[in-house]
Short mmCIF file of C-alpha atoms in Angstrom, two decimals:
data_model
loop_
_atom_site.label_atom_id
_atom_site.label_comp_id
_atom_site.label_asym_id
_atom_site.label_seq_id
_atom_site.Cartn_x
_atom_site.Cartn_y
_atom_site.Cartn_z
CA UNK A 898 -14.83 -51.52 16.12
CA UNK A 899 -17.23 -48.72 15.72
CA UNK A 900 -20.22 -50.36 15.77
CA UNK A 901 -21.15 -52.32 19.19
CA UNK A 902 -22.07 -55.76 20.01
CA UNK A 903 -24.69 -54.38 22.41
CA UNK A 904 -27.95 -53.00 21.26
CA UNK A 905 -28.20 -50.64 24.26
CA UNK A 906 -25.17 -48.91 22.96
CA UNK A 907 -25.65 -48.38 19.46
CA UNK A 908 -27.07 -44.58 20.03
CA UNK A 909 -23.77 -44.26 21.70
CA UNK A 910 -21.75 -45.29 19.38
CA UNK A 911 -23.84 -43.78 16.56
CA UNK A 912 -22.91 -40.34 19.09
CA UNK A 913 -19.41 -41.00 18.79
CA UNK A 914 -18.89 -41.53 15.66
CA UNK A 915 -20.66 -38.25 14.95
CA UNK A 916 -18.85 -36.15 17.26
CA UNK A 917 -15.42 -37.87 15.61
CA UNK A 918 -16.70 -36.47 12.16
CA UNK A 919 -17.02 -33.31 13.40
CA UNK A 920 -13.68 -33.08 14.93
CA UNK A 921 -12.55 -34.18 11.13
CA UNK A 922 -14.26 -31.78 9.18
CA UNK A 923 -13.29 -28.96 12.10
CA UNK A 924 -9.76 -29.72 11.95
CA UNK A 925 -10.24 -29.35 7.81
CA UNK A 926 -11.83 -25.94 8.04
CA UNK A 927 -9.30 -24.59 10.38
CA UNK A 928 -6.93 -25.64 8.11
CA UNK A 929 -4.43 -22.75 6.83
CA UNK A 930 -5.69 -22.17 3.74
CA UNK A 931 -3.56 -22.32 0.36
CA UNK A 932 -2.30 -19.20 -1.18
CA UNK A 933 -2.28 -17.62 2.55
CA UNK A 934 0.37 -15.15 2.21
CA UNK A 935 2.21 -13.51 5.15
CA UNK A 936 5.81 -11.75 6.37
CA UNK A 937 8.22 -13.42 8.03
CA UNK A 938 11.12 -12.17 10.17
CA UNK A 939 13.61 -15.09 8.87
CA UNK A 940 15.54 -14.68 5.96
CA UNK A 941 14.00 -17.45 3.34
CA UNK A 942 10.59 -18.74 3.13
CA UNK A 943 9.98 -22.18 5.78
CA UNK A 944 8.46 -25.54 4.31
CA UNK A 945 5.58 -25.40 2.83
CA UNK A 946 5.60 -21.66 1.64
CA UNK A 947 7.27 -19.70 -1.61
CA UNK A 948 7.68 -16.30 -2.54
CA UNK A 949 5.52 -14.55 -4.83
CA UNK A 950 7.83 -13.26 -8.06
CA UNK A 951 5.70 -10.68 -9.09
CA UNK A 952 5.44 -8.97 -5.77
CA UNK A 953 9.37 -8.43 -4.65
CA UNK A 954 10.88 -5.74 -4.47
CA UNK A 955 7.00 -3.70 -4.23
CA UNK A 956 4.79 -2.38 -1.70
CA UNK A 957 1.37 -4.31 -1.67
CA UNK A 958 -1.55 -3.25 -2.56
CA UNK A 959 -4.70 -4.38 -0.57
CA UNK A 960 -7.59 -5.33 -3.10
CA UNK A 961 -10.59 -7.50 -2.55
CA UNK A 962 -11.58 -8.41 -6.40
CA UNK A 963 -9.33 -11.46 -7.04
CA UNK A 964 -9.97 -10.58 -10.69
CA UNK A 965 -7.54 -7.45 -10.36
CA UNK A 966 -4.91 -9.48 -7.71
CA UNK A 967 -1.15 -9.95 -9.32
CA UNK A 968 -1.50 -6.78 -11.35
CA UNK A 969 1.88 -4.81 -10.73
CA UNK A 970 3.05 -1.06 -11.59
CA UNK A 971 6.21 0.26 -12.07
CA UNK A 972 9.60 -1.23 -11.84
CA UNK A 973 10.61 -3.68 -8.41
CA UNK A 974 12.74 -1.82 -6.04
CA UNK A 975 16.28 -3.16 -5.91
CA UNK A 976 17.82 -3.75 -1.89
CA UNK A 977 17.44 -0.79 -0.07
CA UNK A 978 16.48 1.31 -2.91
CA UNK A 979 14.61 4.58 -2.17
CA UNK A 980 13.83 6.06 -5.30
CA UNK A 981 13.90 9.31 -6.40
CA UNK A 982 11.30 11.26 -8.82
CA UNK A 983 11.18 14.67 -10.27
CA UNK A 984 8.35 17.43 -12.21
CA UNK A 985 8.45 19.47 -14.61
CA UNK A 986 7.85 23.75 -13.66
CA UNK A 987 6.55 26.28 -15.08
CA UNK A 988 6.42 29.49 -13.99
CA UNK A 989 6.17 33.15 -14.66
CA UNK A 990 8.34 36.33 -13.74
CA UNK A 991 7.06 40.48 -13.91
CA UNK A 992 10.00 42.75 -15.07
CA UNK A 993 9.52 46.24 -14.28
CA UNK A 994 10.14 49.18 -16.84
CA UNK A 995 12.74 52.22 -16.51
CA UNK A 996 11.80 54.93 -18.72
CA UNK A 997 15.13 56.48 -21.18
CA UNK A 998 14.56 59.61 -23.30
CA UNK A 999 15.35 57.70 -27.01
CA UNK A 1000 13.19 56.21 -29.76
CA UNK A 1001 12.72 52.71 -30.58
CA UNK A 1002 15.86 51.83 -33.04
CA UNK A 1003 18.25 49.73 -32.86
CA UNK A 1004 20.37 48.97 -29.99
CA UNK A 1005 18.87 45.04 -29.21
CA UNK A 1006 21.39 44.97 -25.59
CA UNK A 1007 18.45 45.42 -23.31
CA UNK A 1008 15.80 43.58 -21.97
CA UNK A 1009 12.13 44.42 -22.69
CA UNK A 1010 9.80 44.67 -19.44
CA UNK A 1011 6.75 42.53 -19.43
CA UNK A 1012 5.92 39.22 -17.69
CA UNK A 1013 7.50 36.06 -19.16
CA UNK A 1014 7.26 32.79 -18.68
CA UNK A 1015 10.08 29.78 -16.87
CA UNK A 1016 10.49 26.60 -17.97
CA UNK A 1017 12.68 24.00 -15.38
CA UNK A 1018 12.94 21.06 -13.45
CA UNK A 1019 12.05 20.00 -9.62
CA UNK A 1020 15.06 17.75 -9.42
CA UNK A 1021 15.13 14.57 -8.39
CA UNK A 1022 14.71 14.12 -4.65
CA UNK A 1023 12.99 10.89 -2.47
CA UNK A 1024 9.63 11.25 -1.20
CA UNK A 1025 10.85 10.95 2.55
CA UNK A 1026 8.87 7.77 2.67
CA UNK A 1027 9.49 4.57 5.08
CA UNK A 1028 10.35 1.58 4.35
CA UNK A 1029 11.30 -2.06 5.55
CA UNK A 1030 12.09 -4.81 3.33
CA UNK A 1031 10.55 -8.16 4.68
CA UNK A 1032 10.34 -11.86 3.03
CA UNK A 1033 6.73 -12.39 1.59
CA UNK A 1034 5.80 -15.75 1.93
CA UNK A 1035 2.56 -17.69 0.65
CA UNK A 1036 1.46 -21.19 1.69
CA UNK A 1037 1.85 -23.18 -1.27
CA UNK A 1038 -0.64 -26.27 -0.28
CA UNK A 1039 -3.38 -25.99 2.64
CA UNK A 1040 -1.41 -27.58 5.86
CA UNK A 1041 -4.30 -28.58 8.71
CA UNK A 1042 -1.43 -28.38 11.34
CA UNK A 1043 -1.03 -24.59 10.56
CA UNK A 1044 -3.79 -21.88 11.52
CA UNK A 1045 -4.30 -18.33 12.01
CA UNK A 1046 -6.88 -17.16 15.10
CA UNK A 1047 -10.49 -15.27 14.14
CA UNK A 1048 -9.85 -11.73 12.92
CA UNK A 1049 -5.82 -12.31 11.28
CA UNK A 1050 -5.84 -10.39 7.81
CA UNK A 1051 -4.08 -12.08 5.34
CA UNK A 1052 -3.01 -11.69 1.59
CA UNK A 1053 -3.43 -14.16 -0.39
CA UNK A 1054 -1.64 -14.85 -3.70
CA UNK A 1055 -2.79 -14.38 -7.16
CA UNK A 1056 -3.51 -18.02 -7.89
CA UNK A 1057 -6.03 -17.70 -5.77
CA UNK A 1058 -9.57 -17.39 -6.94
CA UNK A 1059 -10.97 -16.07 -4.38
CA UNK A 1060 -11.13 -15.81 -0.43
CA UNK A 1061 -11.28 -19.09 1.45
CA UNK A 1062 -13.72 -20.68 2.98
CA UNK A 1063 -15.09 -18.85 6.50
CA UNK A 1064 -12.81 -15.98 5.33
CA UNK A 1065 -14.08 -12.74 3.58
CA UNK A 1066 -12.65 -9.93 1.85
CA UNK A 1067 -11.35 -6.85 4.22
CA UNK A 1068 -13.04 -3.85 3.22
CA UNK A 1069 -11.58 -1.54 4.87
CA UNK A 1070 -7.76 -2.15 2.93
CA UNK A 1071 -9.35 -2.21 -0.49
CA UNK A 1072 -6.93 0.33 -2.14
CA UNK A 1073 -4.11 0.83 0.71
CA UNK A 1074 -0.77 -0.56 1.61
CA UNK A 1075 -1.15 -2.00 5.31
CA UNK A 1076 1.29 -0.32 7.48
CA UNK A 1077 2.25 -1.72 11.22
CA UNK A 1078 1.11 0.05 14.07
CA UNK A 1079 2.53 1.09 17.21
CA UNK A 1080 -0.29 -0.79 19.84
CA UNK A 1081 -3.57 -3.66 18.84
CA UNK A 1082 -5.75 -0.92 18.67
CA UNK A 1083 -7.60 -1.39 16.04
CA UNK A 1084 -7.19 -0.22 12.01
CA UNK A 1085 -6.98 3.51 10.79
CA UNK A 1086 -7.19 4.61 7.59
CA UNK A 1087 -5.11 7.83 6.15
CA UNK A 1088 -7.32 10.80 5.07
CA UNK A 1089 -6.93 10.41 1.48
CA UNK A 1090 -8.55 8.35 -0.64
CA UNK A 1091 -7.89 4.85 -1.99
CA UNK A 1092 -6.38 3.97 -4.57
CA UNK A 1093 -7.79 2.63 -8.63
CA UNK A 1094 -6.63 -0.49 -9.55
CA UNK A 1095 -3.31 0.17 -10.97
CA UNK A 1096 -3.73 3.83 -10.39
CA UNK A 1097 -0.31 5.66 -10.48
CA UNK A 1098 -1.23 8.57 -7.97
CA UNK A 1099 0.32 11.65 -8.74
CA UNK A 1100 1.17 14.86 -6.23
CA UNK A 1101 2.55 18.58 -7.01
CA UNK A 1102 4.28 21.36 -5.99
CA UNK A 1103 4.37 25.10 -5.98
CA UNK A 1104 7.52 27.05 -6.53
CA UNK A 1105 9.80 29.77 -5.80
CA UNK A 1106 12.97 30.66 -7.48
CA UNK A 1107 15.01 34.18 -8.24
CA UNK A 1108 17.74 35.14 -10.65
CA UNK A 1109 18.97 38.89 -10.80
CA UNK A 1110 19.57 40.49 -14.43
CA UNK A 1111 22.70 41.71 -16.20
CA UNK A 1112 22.95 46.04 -16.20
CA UNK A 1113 23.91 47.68 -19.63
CA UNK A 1114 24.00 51.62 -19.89
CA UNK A 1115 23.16 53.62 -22.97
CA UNK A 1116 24.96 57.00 -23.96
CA UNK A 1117 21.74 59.31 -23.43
CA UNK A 1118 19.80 60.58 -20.61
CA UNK A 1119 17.48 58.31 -18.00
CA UNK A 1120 13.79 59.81 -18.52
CA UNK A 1121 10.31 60.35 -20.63
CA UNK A 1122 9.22 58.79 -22.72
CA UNK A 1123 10.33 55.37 -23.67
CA UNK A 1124 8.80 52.72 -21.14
CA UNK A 1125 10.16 50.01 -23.33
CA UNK A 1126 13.38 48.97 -20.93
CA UNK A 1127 13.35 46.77 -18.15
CA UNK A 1128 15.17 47.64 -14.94
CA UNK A 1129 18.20 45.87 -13.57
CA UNK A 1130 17.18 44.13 -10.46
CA UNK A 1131 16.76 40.33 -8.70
CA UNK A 1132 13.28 39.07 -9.57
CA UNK A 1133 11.40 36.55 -8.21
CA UNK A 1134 9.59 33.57 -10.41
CA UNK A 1135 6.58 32.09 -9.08
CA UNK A 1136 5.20 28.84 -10.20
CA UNK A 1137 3.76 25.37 -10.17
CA UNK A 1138 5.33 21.51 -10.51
CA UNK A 1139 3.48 19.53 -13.00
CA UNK A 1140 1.55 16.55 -10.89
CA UNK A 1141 4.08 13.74 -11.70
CA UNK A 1142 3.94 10.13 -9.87
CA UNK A 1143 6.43 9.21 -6.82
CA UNK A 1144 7.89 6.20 -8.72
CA UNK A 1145 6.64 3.65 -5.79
CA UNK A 1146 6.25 0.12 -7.26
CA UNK A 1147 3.65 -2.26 -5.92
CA UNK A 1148 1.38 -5.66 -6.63
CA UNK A 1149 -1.82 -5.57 -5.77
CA UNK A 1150 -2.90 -8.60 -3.63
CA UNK A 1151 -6.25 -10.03 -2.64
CA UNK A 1152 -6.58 -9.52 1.09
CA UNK A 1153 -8.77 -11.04 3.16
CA UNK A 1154 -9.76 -11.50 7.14
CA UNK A 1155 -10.49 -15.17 9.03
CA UNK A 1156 -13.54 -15.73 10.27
CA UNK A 1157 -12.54 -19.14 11.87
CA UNK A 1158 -14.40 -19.82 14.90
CA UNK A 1159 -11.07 -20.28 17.06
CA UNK A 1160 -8.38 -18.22 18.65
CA UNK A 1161 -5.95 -20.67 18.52
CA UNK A 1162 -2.41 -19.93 16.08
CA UNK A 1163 0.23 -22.38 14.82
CA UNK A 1164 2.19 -20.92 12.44
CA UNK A 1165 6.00 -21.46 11.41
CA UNK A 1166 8.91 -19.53 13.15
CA UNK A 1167 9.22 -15.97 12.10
CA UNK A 1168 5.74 -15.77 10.70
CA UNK A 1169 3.93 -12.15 11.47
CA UNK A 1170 0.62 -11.56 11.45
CA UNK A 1171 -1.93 -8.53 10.95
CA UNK A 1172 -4.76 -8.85 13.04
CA UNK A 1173 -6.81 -5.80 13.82
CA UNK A 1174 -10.04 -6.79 15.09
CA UNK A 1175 -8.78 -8.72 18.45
CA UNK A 1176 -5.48 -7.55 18.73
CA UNK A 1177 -2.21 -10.17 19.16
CA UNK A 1178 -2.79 -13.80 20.52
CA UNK A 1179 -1.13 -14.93 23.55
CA UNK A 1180 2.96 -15.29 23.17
CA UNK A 1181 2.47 -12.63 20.33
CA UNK A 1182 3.17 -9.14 20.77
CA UNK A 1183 3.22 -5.74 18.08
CA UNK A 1184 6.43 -6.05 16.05
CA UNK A 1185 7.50 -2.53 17.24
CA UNK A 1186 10.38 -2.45 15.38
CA UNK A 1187 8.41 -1.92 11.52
CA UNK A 1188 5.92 0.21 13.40
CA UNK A 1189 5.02 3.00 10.99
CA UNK A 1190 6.73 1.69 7.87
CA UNK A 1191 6.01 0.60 4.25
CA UNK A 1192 6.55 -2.65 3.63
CA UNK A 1193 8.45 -3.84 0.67
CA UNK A 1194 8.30 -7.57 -0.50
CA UNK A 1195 12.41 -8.81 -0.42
CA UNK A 1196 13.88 -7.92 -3.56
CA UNK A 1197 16.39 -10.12 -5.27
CA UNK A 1198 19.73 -10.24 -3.72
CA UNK A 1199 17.85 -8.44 -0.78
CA UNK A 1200 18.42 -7.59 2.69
CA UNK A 1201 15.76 -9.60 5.07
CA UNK A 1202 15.13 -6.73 7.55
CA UNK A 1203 16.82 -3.45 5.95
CA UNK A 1204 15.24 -0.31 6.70
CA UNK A 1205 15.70 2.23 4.66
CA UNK A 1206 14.10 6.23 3.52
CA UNK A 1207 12.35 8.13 6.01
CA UNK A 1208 11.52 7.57 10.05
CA UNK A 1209 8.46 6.16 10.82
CA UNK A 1210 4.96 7.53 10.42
CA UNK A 1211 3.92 8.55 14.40
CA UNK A 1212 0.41 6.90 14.62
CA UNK A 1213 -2.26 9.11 13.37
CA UNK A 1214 0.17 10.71 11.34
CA UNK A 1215 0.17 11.34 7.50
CA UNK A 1216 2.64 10.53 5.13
CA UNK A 1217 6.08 12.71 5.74
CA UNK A 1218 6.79 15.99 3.47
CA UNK A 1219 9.42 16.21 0.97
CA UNK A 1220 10.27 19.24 -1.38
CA UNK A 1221 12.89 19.48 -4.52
CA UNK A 1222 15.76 22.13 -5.33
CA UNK A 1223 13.79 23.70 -8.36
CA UNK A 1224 15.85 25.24 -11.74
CA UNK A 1225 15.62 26.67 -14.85
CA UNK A 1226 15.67 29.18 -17.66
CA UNK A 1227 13.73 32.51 -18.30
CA UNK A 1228 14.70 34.30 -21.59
CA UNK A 1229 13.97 38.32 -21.65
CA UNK A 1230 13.88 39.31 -24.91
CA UNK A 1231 15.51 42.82 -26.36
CA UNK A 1232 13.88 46.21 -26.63
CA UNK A 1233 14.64 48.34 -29.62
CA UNK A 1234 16.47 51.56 -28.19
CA UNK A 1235 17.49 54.75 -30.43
CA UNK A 1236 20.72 55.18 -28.22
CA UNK A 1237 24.38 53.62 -28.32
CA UNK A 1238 25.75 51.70 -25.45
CA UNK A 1239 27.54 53.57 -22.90
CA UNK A 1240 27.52 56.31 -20.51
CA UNK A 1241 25.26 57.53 -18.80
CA UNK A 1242 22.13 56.32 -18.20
CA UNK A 1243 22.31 52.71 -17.15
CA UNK A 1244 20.75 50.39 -14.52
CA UNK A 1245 18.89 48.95 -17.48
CA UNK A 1246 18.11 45.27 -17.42
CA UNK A 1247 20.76 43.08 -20.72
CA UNK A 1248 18.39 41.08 -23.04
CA UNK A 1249 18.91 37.11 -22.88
CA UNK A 1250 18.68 33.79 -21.32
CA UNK A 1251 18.98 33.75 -17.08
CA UNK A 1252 19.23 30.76 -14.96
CA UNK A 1253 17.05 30.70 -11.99
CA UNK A 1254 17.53 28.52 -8.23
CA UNK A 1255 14.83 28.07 -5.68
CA UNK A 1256 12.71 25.42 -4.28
CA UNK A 1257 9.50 23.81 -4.42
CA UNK A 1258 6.69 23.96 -1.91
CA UNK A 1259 6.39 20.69 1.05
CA UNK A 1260 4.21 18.28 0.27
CA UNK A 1261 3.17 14.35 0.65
CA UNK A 1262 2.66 11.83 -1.98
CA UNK A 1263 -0.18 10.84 -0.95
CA UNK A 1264 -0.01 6.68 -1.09
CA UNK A 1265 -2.83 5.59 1.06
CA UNK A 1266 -2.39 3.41 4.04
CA UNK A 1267 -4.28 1.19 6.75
CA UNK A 1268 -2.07 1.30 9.49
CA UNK A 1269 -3.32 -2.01 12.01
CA UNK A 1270 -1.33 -4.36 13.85
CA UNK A 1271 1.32 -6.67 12.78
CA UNK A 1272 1.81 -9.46 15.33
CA UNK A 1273 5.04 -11.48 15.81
CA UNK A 1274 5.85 -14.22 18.49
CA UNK A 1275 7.61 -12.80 21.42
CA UNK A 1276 10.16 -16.03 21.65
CA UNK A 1277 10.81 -15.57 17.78
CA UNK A 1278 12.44 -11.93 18.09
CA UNK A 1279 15.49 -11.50 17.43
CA UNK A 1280 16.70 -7.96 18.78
CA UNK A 1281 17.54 -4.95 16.47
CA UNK A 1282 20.80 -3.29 16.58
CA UNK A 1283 19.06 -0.27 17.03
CA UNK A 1284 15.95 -0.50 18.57
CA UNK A 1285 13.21 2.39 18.30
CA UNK A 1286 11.61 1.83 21.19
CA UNK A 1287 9.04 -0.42 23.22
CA UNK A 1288 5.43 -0.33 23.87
CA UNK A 1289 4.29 -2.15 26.63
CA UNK A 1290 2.48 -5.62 26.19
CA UNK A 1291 -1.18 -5.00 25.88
CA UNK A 1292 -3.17 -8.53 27.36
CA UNK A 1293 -4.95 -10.17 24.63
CA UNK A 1294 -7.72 -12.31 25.01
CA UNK A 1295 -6.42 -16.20 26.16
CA UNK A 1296 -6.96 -18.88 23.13
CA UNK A 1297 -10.77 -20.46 22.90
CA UNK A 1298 -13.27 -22.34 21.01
CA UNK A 1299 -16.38 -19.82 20.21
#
């Protein structure tokens, strides 16, 4: 019985059942809260947890207004899917002039010198980017034998209203896709800015391309005073590649970091973790092997695991460069010549439509990140085929009450 027969005791007992309360309503705060959304290493989601539709096949989107959380752009990657994306050029081209001794009137076969304008295409190449496709799992009822230690970031899904209860919202990933790092040093941020809600965040190009003319010859003399022809000769087009987006699909998802007064973790098999502020618990280590990738919730029919586009972003790197084969049309239009075609002044440029080839400038795509930790248990690993490398265990501080 809680309540004792002796009078002497009953402060005791009044103690006890105090301190037996507070062990209750501890063990219900450091509860894992519902909605608390992670990556696992396994294949499907474990007891307890679902996928979240609208995210697969997407990069997430850190945001910390639950209002905006479940919004999604563009169209889910399919497995191992690194899409492509292409601009629109324009560009511009100076043709010179060679002089021939002959009125204006009427022979239309050559070109007219002048600077004219390209239209084309930067064709369709991948932005270079990395990417490993992992299951997304979120906890579909609060479970008090589950919890995450003081400083684990966490998404949490949209049916959510807001962040938990002795969590708040993470600041610093408002805007960016969290990337794994290499070590449990702490977050960094890429140099550019975050992103809008739903903002699809464009990049461009410059350009270079060349084509080289047709030569037509008119019966008459090279010389004063008709400046009207253009010259036969390869010609260089300079331009630009209309900002278009990179085609990366992602969910935004409310994202948020514990402030549970405990260092202690129970969470099922496979289960990773990002925590940046204390780096991995005990038994936990940096999952090395998604160091420096994107992220991309499982699509259907997926590949648990897959990596797939670029190699990995080196830590304090930015995003990889990518460039496009670039082509098109430029149309010289005729000059009016008093003179018939043929010998013997020639090296004059033909009237008409050219096709150009060249290439587009380097550049990033510029998708922020927040590249932090992601945490696995060491005895849950299972090894890669190929393995990139190892980083050597960094001691993290032992589990406590605070």
């Amino acid at each position: 019985s809680w309540i004792s027969r002796d009078p002497g005791s009953h402060f005791d007992s009044i103690s006890m059942k105090a301190a037996c309360l507070c062990l209750l309503l501890a063990t219900a705060a450091l509860a894992l809260p519902q909605g608390f959304t992670t990556y696992f290493s396994t294949p499907t989601c474990p007891p307890g947890f679902r996928e979240i539709p609208e995210t697969k096949g997407r990069v997430i989107v850190s945001v910390d207004d639950p209002s905006i959380a479940g919004l999604t752009l563009g169209v889910p990657l399919k497995n191992g899917e690194d899409r492509p994306h292409s601009h629109v050029t324009k560009g511009s081209t100076s043709i010179d002039t060679q002089h021939v001794a002959a009125d204006s009137c009427c022979n239309k076969e050559g070109a007219l010198h002048g600077t004219y304008t390209s239209s084309g295409t930067a064709e369709n190449n991948t932005s270079d980017m990395p990417y490993t496709q992992l299951i997304l799992c979120a906890a579909t009822a609060a479970n008090a034998s589950l919890e995450v230690p003081y400083g684990t970031v966490s998404y949490y899904s949209p049916d959510v209203s807001g962040c938990p209860t002795n969590w708040t919202g993470y600041a610093p990933a408002n805007g960016r896709a969290l990337v794994p790092g290499y070590d449990a040093a702490g977050p960094v941020p890429s140099d550019t800015p975050a992103l809008a809600s739903m903002e699809d965040r464009v990049h461009n190009h410059t350009t270079y391309a060349t084509f080289s003319t047709s030569q037509v010859s008119y019966a008459g003399i090279d010389g004063c005073c008709n400046n009207d022809p253009a010259r036969a000769a390869t010609y260089s087009i300079h331009g630009d590649a209309a900002p278009a987006s990179s085609n990366i699909p992602y969910a935004q998802l409310l994202t948020c970091l514990s402030k549970e007064r405990s260092f202690d973790i129970e969470l099922p098999h496979g289960a990773m973790i990002f925590s940046p502020l204390v780096g991995c618990p005990d038994g936990w280590d940096v999952a090395t092997t998604v160091s420096g990738r994107f992220l991309v919730s499982l699509p259907y029919q997926g590949q648990p695991g897959l990596s797939f586009g670029g190699s990995s972003i080196p830590a304090g790197a930015t995003l990889p460069l990518h460039g496009h084969r670039v082509s098109g049309t430029v149309t010289l239009p005729p000059s009016d010549i008093g003179l018939a075609s043929g010998c013997c002044a020639g090296g004059y440029a033909g009237a008409g439509d050219y096709t150009f080839e060249g290439a587009s400038s380097q550049a990033t795509i510029d998708f922020p990140f927040l590249m932090l930790p992601l945490c696995e248990k060491i005895a849950d690993r299972q090894h890669p085929a190929h393995p990139r490398h190892h980083i050597p265990h960094v001691p993290h501080r032992a589990h406590s009450r605070v």
